[in-house]
Every structure is written in structure tokens, then in C-alpha cells.
Tab-separated table of C-alpha atoms in Angstrom:
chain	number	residue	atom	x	y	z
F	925	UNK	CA	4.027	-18.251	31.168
F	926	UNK	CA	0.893	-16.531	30.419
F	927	UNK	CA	-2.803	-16.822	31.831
F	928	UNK	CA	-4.630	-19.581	30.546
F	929	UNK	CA	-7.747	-18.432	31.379
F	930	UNK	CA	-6.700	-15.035	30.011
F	931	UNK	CA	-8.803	-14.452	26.089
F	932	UNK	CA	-7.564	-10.971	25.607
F	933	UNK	CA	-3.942	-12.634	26.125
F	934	UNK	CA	-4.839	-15.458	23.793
F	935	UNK	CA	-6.324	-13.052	21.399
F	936	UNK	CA	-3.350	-10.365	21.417
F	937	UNK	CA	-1.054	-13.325	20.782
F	938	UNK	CA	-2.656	-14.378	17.917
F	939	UNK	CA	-3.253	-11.368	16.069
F	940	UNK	CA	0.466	-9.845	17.371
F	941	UNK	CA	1.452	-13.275	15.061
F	942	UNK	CA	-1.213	-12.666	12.027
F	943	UNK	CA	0.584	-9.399	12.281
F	944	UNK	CA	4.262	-10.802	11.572
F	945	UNK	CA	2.834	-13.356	9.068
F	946	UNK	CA	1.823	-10.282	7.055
F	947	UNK	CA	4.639	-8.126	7.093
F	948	UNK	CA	6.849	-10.987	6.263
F	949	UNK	CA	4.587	-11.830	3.232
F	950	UNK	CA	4.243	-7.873	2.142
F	951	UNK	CA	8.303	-7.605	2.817
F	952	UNK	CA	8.519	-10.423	0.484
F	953	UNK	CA	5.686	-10.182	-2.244
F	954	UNK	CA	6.303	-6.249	-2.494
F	955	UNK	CA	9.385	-5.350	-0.917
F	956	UNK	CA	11.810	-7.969	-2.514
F	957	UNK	CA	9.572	-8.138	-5.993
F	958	UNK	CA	8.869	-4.446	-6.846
F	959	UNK	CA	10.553	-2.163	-4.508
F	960	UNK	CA	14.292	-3.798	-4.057
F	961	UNK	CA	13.948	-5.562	-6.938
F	962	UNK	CA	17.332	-3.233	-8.931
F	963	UNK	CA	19.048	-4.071	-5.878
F	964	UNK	CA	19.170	-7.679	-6.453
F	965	UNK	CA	18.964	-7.490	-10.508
F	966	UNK	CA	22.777	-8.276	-9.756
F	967	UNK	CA	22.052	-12.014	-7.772
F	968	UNK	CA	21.717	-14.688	-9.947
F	969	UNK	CA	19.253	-17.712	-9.150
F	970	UNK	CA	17.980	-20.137	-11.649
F	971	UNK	CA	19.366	-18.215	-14.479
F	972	UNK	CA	17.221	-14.902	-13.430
F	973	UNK	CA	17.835	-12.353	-11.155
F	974	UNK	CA	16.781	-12.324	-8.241
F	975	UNK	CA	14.255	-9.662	-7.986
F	976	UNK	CA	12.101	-11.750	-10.728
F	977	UNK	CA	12.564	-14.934	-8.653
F	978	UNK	CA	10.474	-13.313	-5.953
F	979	UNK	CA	8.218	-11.927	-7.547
F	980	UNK	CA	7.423	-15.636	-9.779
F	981	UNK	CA	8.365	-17.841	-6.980
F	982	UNK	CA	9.596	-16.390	-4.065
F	983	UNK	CA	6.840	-14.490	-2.767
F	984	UNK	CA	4.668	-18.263	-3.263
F	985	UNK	CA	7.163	-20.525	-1.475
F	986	UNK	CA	7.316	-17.914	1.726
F	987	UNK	CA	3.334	-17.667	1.762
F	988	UNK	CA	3.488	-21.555	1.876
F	989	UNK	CA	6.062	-21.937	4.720
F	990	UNK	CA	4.249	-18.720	6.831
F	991	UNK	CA	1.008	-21.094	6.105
F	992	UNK	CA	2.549	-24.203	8.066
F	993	UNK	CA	4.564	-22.087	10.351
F	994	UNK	CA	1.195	-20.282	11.045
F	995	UNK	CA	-0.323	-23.495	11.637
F	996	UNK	CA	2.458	-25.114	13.980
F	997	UNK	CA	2.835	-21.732	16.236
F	998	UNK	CA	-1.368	-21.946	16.740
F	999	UNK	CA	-1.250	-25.217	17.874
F	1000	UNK	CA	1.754	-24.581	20.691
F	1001	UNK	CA	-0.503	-21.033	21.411
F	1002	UNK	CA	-3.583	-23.025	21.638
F	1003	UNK	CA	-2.003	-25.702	24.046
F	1004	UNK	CA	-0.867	-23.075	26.049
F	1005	UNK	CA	-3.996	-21.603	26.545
F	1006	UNK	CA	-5.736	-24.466	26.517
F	1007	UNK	CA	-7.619	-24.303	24.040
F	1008	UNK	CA	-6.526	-27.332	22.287
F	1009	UNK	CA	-8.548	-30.015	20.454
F	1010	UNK	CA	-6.371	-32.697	21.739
């Protein structure tokens, strides 16, 4: 387990996960919508391809869930450091 007394560890955690939150959005909102979007032209969601579901939907619903998950993996970092508002 880490220092709780350690900032720069605290700190490095939490941008190491701002970090992944990003390139799981860009993957997503860029990757999947515009750049391997003929790739899946061929799976079929919703009556669309797939490609065009990311980029409309997709790209929303994962920013959403990274939001919470964001939110839920703070909390656990912040207890561990205790830094908590509990």
C-alpha cells in the first residue's frame, strides 16, 4: 500500500488515472468514430453501422461511465490517502 502522507504519490495517482480516462475517451470519440470507423461499417447496431454509433452515441455513453468510474476510483484513492471527506 502506498504512503499516506505521500502528495506526490497521491498526485501521480491521480493524474496517471486522468491520463487513462483520456485515452479511453480519445480511443473512443476519435479512434472508433473517424479513424476505424470502415472497419466496423460491416457491424450492425441499431440499424447503423457501427462506426456511426460511436461517433452519435458511443463516444457519449463511454464519457458518462469514465465520469462515474472517475468519480468511484477518487473516492477509494482519496480514502487511501486519506484525504477523504468522510
Amino acid at each position: 500500500m502506498e504512503n499516506h502522507n505521500d502528495p506526490s504519490g497521491y498526485w501521480r495517482a491521480n493524474v496517471r488515472l486522468i491520463l487513462g480516462s483520456l485515452a479511453i475517451w480519445a480511443l473512443v470519440s476519435y479512434g472508433f468514430a473517424i479513424l476505424l470507423r470502415p472497419l466496423l461499417a460491416g457491424i450492425r447496431i441499431g440499424g447503423t453501422d457501427l462506426g456511426f454509433w460511436f461517433a452519435q452515441q458511443g463516444s457519449i455513453a463511454v464519457f458518462i461511465i469514465l465520469i462515474f468510474f472517475y468519480a468511484w476510483r477518487m473516492n477509494k484513492l482519496d480514502k487511501q490517502y486519506g484525504v477523504d471527506e468522510e
